[in-house]
Amino acid sequence: LTQADLLQQAGLRIESLERQLILREERMMEAVSAQKELRDRVLQYHSDFAKEKEEVLDITADMTRQYKGMQEELMRKINALEAVITTQRDELEMARLEHEETKKAKDQVIALKDAEIAEQRHKMEEMAVEFGEMLKETLDKMGERIEVTSSSWENETGAPIMNRLQEFKLSNEALGGACIWGVPCSVMGRERLERAPRVA
């Protein structure tokens, strides 16, 4: 090969190498551009992820605050209701005890009244018996006093006074000393007997 041919081959090879170099540079530029674009995308993804993470954290914190607030409010309501239940239970127990005390006091009052009624009835019976005895004694004394003067009055009245007195005495004994002058002995009592007219 002549020198010209060698130079031509060298020139062709240089041109080929230059084209290859340009092609490689273009590919490298494309790769660098793609790398830069990929890096930008990664950075955007990281930024978006960080932003979403922050938003998630904010939402989580807000929901946590809301949950804690609702939990505290619910606990306050539960405590208030428990306090109301405890108060009402105590009031119910106090009302029950007060009812029992009232019932016990009422039973005691009824028992006392029954005892007083029984005592008064017993006293009235004793007063009736005593009044009957006093009346009988009075009638006996009246009979003794009238017996002295009865003989003189029998002719004037036409009926023996002793017989009338005896009839009155028997009728009073049949009634058990229940009444005199139309008034029950239990009501009249000793004071009424002392007020009754006496025969001198």
XYZ file of C-alpha atoms in Angstrom:
200
model
C 0.000 0.000 0.000
C 1.177 3.406 -0.841
C 1.435 6.187 1.661
C -1.638 7.790 0.208
C -3.633 4.648 0.722
C -2.425 4.436 4.303
C -3.351 8.031 4.879
C -6.774 7.428 3.368
C -7.318 4.384 5.548
C -6.128 6.329 8.587
C -8.483 9.171 7.741
C -11.371 6.759 7.345
C -10.507 5.113 10.628
C -10.287 8.466 12.327
C -13.668 9.437 10.925
C -15.090 6.145 12.121
C -13.593 6.651 15.547
C -14.893 10.165 15.659
C -18.383 8.969 14.728
C -18.132 6.276 17.405
C -16.926 8.861 19.880
C -19.761 11.209 18.991
C -22.214 8.325 19.285
C -20.773 7.338 22.649
C -20.900 10.946 23.801
C -24.519 11.164 22.703
C -25.296 7.911 24.529
C -23.402 9.139 27.552
C -25.338 12.420 27.458
C -28.561 10.477 27.152
C -27.481 8.271 30.075
C -26.492 11.302 32.104
C -29.796 12.950 31.267
C -31.682 9.780 32.132
C -29.677 9.481 35.355
C -30.413 13.084 36.215
C -34.096 12.566 35.411
C -34.110 9.396 37.502
C -32.366 11.229 40.344
C -34.927 14.014 40.108
C -37.712 11.481 40.170
C -36.179 9.740 43.190
C -35.800 13.051 44.952
C -39.433 13.887 44.106
C -40.498 10.503 45.357
C -38.557 11.087 48.574
C -40.109 14.525 48.911
C -43.597 13.174 48.230
C -43.006 10.297 50.640
C -41.752 12.667 53.334
C -44.740 14.937 52.758
C -47.167 12.028 52.867
C -45.415 10.691 55.936
C -45.755 14.073 57.607
C -49.428 14.243 56.629
C -49.952 10.719 57.939
C -48.223 11.687 61.163
C -50.387 14.805 61.432
C -53.548 12.814 60.754
C -52.438 10.149 63.210
C -51.636 12.770 65.846
C -54.992 14.482 65.244
C -56.877 11.191 65.428
C -54.911 10.291 68.552
C -55.866 13.623 70.130
C -59.501 13.108 69.129
C -59.441 9.563 70.495
C -57.891 10.691 73.763
C -60.403 13.542 73.998
C -63.316 11.191 73.333
C -61.887 8.696 75.817
C -61.507 11.384 78.483
C -65.032 12.669 77.791
C -66.389 9.137 77.978
C -64.547 8.538 81.241
C -65.953 11.782 82.651
C -69.466 10.707 81.687
C -68.907 7.243 83.147
C -67.583 8.729 86.397
C -70.498 11.181 86.543
C -73.012 8.381 85.965
C -71.296 6.208 88.576
C -71.448 9.127 91.019
C -75.159 9.577 90.263
C -75.760 5.847 90.713
C -73.838 5.860 93.993
C -75.755 8.912 95.215
C -79.105 7.413 94.243
C -78.144 4.102 95.841
C -77.222 5.940 99.050
C -80.458 7.958 98.914
C -82.433 4.765 98.338
C -80.717 3.096 101.278
C -81.356 6.158 103.465
C -84.999 6.199 102.352
C -85.289 2.504 103.160
C -83.748 3.011 106.602
C -85.960 6.056 107.175
C -88.992 4.016 106.127
C -88.004 1.256 108.524
C -87.468 3.785 111.317
C -90.817 5.426 110.531
C -92.545 2.044 110.483
C -90.853 1.092 113.733
C -91.828 4.422 115.308
C -95.399 4.008 114.021
C -95.555 0.500 115.442
C -94.266 1.839 118.762
C -96.857 4.631 118.728
C -99.600 2.120 117.871
C -98.386 -0.166 120.658
C -98.362 2.759 123.105
C -101.839 3.828 121.991
C -103.082 0.264 122.306
C -101.546 0.087 125.775
C -103.153 3.426 126.689
C -106.509 2.271 125.321
C -106.231 -0.986 127.254
C -105.233 0.937 130.376
C -108.079 3.410 129.923
C -110.520 0.564 129.289
C -109.255 -1.162 132.409
C -109.597 2.074 134.399
C -113.087 2.607 132.992
C -114.038 -0.925 133.989
C -112.599 -0.375 137.459
C -114.425 2.965 137.697
C -117.633 1.275 136.566
C -117.227 -1.418 139.199
C -116.292 1.155 141.823
C -119.210 3.338 140.806
C -121.539 0.350 141.028
C -120.231 -0.423 144.496
C -120.546 3.215 145.563
C -124.039 3.354 144.119
C -124.973 0.176 145.930
C -123.507 1.556 149.131
C -125.376 4.824 148.617
C -128.613 3.016 147.909
C -128.116 0.846 151.009
C -127.572 3.974 153.125
C -130.555 5.633 151.522
C -132.569 2.517 152.237
C -131.502 2.560 155.861
C -132.482 6.224 156.183
C -135.727 5.877 154.310
C -136.717 2.766 156.235
C -137.194 4.893 159.351
C -139.696 7.205 157.707
C -141.210 4.819 155.171
C -144.021 3.698 157.400
C -145.421 7.209 157.655
C -145.211 7.761 153.862
C -146.729 4.463 152.826
C -150.220 5.516 153.783
C -149.917 8.796 151.842
C -148.433 7.453 148.589
C -150.256 4.183 148.488
C -147.097 2.181 147.669
C -144.150 1.295 149.864
C -141.135 3.447 149.170
C -138.839 0.566 150.098
C -140.392 -1.534 147.347
C -139.687 1.203 144.768
C -136.172 1.658 146.058
C -135.636 -2.085 145.969
C -136.883 -2.243 142.363
C -134.504 0.553 141.361
C -131.682 -1.182 143.166
C -132.380 -4.498 141.444
C -132.669 -2.881 138.025
C -129.344 -1.126 138.557
C -127.720 -4.401 139.637
C -129.146 -6.125 136.545
C -127.467 -3.480 134.393
C -124.215 -4.033 136.277
C -124.152 -0.451 137.519
C -124.082 0.632 133.885
C -126.058 3.832 134.210
C -127.810 6.237 136.497
C -129.914 9.194 135.460
C -129.450 7.917 131.867
C -125.614 8.447 131.863
C -123.135 5.528 131.467
C -121.096 4.885 134.577
C -117.859 4.629 132.601
C -118.415 8.150 131.321
C -119.892 9.594 134.425
C -117.122 8.413 136.774
C -116.445 9.245 140.345
C -116.769 12.989 139.764
C -120.320 12.611 138.415
C -121.173 10.420 141.401
C -119.917 13.066 143.812
C -122.105 15.614 142.024
C -125.168 13.340 142.252
C -127.887 14.465 144.702
C -127.560 12.873 148.105
C -130.331 12.142 150.535
C -129.756 13.980 153.785
